[in-house]
Short mmCIF file of C-alpha atoms in Angstrom, two decimals:
data_model
loop_
_atom_site.label_atom_id
_atom_site.label_comp_id
_atom_site.label_asym_id
_atom_site.label_seq_id
_atom_site.Cartn_x
_atom_site.Cartn_y
_atom_site.Cartn_z
CA MET A 1 0.68 34.83 19.67
CA GLY A 2 -1.71 31.96 20.35
CA GLN A 3 -2.42 28.28 20.12
CA LEU A 4 -3.24 26.90 16.75
CA LYS A 5 -6.14 24.42 16.45
CA LYS A 6 -5.22 20.90 16.54
CA PRO A 7 -7.08 18.53 14.23
CA ASP A 8 -8.90 15.52 15.48
CA VAL A 9 -6.95 12.62 14.13
CA GLU A 10 -6.67 9.00 15.32
CA VAL A 11 -3.66 7.86 17.44
CA GLY A 12 -0.80 6.96 15.19
CA PRO A 13 1.98 8.21 12.99
CA LEU A 14 0.15 11.16 11.65
CA MET A 15 -0.86 12.27 15.15
CA ASP A 16 2.84 12.05 16.14
CA LEU A 17 3.73 14.37 13.29
CA ILE A 18 1.07 16.83 14.05
CA GLU A 19 1.97 16.88 17.73
CA ALA A 20 5.63 17.49 16.80
CA MET A 21 4.56 20.37 14.56
CA HIS A 22 2.56 22.00 17.36
CA ARG A 23 5.52 21.44 19.90
CA LEU A 24 7.83 23.21 17.38
CA HIS A 25 5.33 26.09 17.12
CA LEU A 26 5.21 26.30 20.93
CA ASP A 27 9.06 26.24 21.14
CA ALA A 28 9.22 29.08 18.71
CA GLY A 29 7.08 31.17 20.96
CA GLU A 30 3.75 30.51 19.33
CA PRO A 31 3.97 33.13 16.61
CA SER A 32 0.71 34.20 15.07
CA LEU A 33 -0.45 33.12 11.64
CA PRO A 34 0.05 36.51 10.12
CA ARG A 35 3.65 36.67 11.39
CA MET A 36 4.43 33.17 10.19
CA ALA A 37 2.95 34.03 6.76
CA LYS A 38 4.90 37.25 6.47
CA ALA A 39 8.14 35.52 7.67
CA TRP A 40 7.51 32.72 5.08
CA GLU A 41 6.87 35.20 2.29
CA ALA A 42 10.04 37.18 3.09
CA GLY A 43 12.01 33.94 3.20
CA HIS A 44 10.54 32.86 -0.09
CA GLN A 45 11.48 36.20 -1.67
CA ALA A 46 15.01 35.81 -0.40
CA GLY A 47 15.19 32.35 -1.91
CA MET A 48 15.28 30.53 1.44
CA TYR A 49 12.03 28.60 1.01
CA LYS A 50 10.77 26.86 -2.13
CA ILE A 51 7.23 28.08 -1.94
CA SER A 52 5.27 30.83 -0.27
CA ARG A 53 2.33 30.22 2.11
CA SER A 54 -0.57 32.45 2.87
CA ARG A 55 -2.08 32.88 6.40
CA SER A 56 -4.71 30.26 5.61
CA GLY A 57 -2.00 27.89 3.91
CA VAL A 58 0.06 28.04 7.22
CA ALA A 59 -3.15 27.45 9.29
CA ALA A 60 -3.93 24.29 7.11
CA LEU A 61 -0.62 22.81 7.75
CA PHE A 62 -1.20 22.79 11.46
CA SER A 63 -4.96 22.11 11.61
CA SER A 64 -6.25 20.33 8.47
CA GLY A 65 -5.44 16.83 9.77
CA GLU A 66 -3.98 15.88 6.32
CA LEU A 67 -0.50 14.79 5.65
CA PRO A 68 1.52 17.92 4.86
CA ASN A 69 3.51 18.14 1.56
CA GLY A 70 7.20 17.20 2.13
CA GLU A 71 8.56 20.57 0.84
CA ALA A 72 5.96 22.62 2.77
CA LEU A 73 6.92 20.65 6.03
CA ASN A 74 10.64 21.13 5.34
CA ASP A 75 10.10 24.94 4.81
CA LEU A 76 7.83 25.28 7.82
CA VAL A 77 10.47 23.76 10.07
CA ALA A 78 13.24 25.97 8.67
CA MET A 79 11.04 29.14 8.78
CA LEU A 80 10.02 28.54 12.50
CA MET A 81 13.59 27.69 13.53
CA ASN A 82 15.27 30.45 11.51
CA GLU A 83 12.78 33.34 12.10
CA PHE A 84 11.56 32.69 15.62
CA MET A 85 14.25 30.71 17.45
CA ASP A 86 17.94 31.14 18.09
CA THR A 87 19.18 28.17 16.21
CA GLN A 88 22.17 27.11 14.17
CA ARG A 89 22.06 25.74 10.58
CA GLY A 90 23.02 22.14 11.76
CA GLU A 91 20.08 22.17 14.23
CA VAL A 92 17.63 23.24 11.53
CA ARG A 93 18.84 20.35 9.32
CA ALA A 94 18.69 17.79 12.09
CA SER A 95 15.10 18.99 12.90
CA GLN A 96 14.18 18.76 9.25
CA ALA A 97 15.50 15.26 9.00
CA GLU A 98 13.50 14.26 12.10
CA PHE A 99 10.32 15.66 10.65
CA ARG A 100 10.96 13.97 7.29
CA ARG A 101 11.21 10.75 9.27
CA LEU A 102 7.92 11.44 11.02
CA ARG A 103 6.18 12.33 7.78
CA THR A 104 7.50 9.19 6.07
CA SER A 105 6.10 7.07 8.85
CA ALA A 106 2.69 8.80 8.57
CA ALA A 107 2.74 8.27 4.78
CA ARG A 108 3.50 4.67 5.10
CA HIS A 109 0.74 4.23 7.69
CA GLN A 110 -1.86 5.99 5.49
CA ARG A 111 -0.92 3.70 2.56
CA ALA A 112 -1.37 0.53 4.66
CA PRO A 113 -4.64 -1.36 3.98
CA SER A 114 -7.51 -0.74 6.25
CA ALA A 115 -8.07 -3.33 9.00
CA SER A 116 -9.95 -6.56 8.05
CA ASP A 117 -13.05 -7.80 9.68
CA LEU A 118 -10.90 -10.30 11.58
CA VAL A 119 -8.52 -7.61 12.93
CA ASN A 120 -11.54 -5.43 13.93
CA GLU A 121 -13.08 -8.52 15.78
CA LEU A 122 -9.81 -9.32 17.55
CA ARG A 123 -9.65 -5.67 18.69
CA ARG A 124 -13.25 -5.83 19.95
CA MET A 125 -12.46 -9.03 21.84
CA GLY A 126 -9.38 -7.43 23.28
CA ASN A 127 -11.35 -4.54 24.57
CA GLY A 128 -13.85 -7.11 25.99
CA TYR A 129 -11.12 -8.83 27.89
CA LEU A 130 -9.97 -5.56 29.33
CA ARG A 131 -13.56 -4.68 30.43
CA LEU A 132 -13.77 -8.15 31.95
CA ALA A 133 -10.53 -7.77 33.89
CA GLU A 134 -11.74 -4.39 35.14
CA GLY A 135 -15.01 -5.72 36.29
CA VAL A 136 -13.52 -8.75 38.09
CA GLN A 137 -10.90 -6.42 39.77
CA GLN A 138 -13.78 -4.06 40.91
CA ALA A 139 -15.69 -6.98 42.39
CA GLU A 140 -12.62 -8.36 44.13
CA ASN A 141 -11.73 -4.89 45.62
CA MET A 142 -15.39 -4.69 46.85
CA ASP A 143 -15.02 -8.02 48.54
CA ALA A 144 -11.75 -7.05 50.16
CA ARG A 145 -13.24 -3.84 51.56
CA SER A 146 -16.28 -5.54 53.03
CA ILE A 147 -18.66 -3.33 51.03
CA SER A 148 -22.41 -4.27 51.34
CA ALA A 149 -23.49 -7.57 49.99
CA ARG A 150 -25.69 -5.63 47.45
CA ASN A 151 -22.80 -3.77 45.95
CA ARG A 152 -20.69 -6.95 45.86
CA SER A 153 -23.49 -8.84 44.29
CA ASN A 154 -23.96 -6.27 41.73
CA ALA A 155 -20.18 -6.10 40.97
CA TYR A 156 -19.99 -9.89 40.46
CA MET A 157 -23.18 -9.91 38.30
CA HIS A 158 -21.59 -7.24 36.05
CA ALA A 159 -18.37 -9.32 35.84
CA ALA A 160 -20.39 -12.59 35.09
CA THR A 161 -22.39 -10.66 32.31
CA VAL A 162 -19.19 -9.45 30.63
CA ALA A 163 -17.67 -13.01 30.94
CA THR A 164 -20.66 -14.44 29.24
CA GLU A 165 -20.32 -11.92 26.42
CA VAL A 166 -16.51 -12.28 26.00
CA LEU A 167 -15.85 -15.94 26.96
CA GLY A 168 -19.20 -17.64 26.53
CA PRO A 169 -21.59 -19.13 29.07
CA ASP A 170 -19.67 -22.44 29.41
CA HIS A 171 -16.29 -21.06 30.14
CA PRO A 172 -14.86 -21.96 33.70
CA TYR A 173 -14.31 -18.17 34.53
CA THR A 174 -17.87 -17.51 33.65
CA ALA A 175 -19.11 -20.22 35.83
CA GLN A 176 -16.85 -19.04 38.75
CA LEU A 177 -18.17 -15.53 38.57
CA ASN A 178 -21.79 -16.71 38.31
CA GLN A 179 -21.23 -18.97 41.30
CA ARG A 180 -19.82 -16.09 43.36
CA TRP A 181 -22.71 -13.90 42.38
CA GLN A 182 -25.20 -16.50 43.35
CA GLU A 183 -23.44 -17.10 46.62
CA LEU A 184 -23.91 -13.31 47.48
CA GLU A 185 -27.65 -13.27 46.63
CA PRO A 186 -28.93 -14.58 49.84
CA GLU A 187 -26.85 -11.83 51.62
CA LEU A 188 -28.36 -9.35 49.37
CA TRP A 189 -31.88 -10.25 50.55
CA ALA A 190 -30.71 -10.22 54.19
CA ASP A 191 -29.32 -6.64 53.72
CA GLN A 192 -32.51 -5.38 52.33
CA GLY A 193 -34.51 -6.77 55.33
CA ARG A 194 -32.53 -4.72 57.83
#
C-alpha cells in the first residue's frame, strides 16, 4: 500500500480528473502498483478489461500528468472498484460515466487555444488589483490598530506604489494613497526622534 505520486499540473479540468483518480485509489485502500498490475492482468485474461497494464503503465496513469486514454481510464475505474472495493455493477458503471465526463472536460480544455496576450495582460492586471486591495487593507488595519507611524507610513507607501503600477500616477485612488502616505511622513520623523 502507499500513496502514488501526483503530477504537477495546472489548476483546471485535468487536475480535477487526476485528483478524482487519486481519491478512487485512496477509497480502494491504496493498493500497491504490483497488486494493481496483477489484478489488471488477471481481469484482462478473464476478458473483463480491454487491455493489460504493467506496473509502470499503471503508475503512468496516475503520475504522468498526461490525459489518460479513455479505455485505460474506464478499465482502471472498473479494476479498482471490482478488485479492491465492495461495489455493485451499477456503481461501477456510474463511476465510469463520471470519469468519462471528467476526461471529456479535460480533453476539451486541452484543445482550447492558449491564452492571447490580451487575456494574459488582463490576468496580470487582475492580480495587480488584488495586490492593491491587500496593500490598502493592510494599511487601513494598521491605522485602526494605532501601529507606529513608521509602519503605517510604510504600508501606505507600499499601497501607493502598487496603485501607481496598476492604476497609474494620475488616478484618484493613487493620489489619495500618496496623500495619506505624505501625511504620515512627519509623524515618522517624530517617532525616530524619540
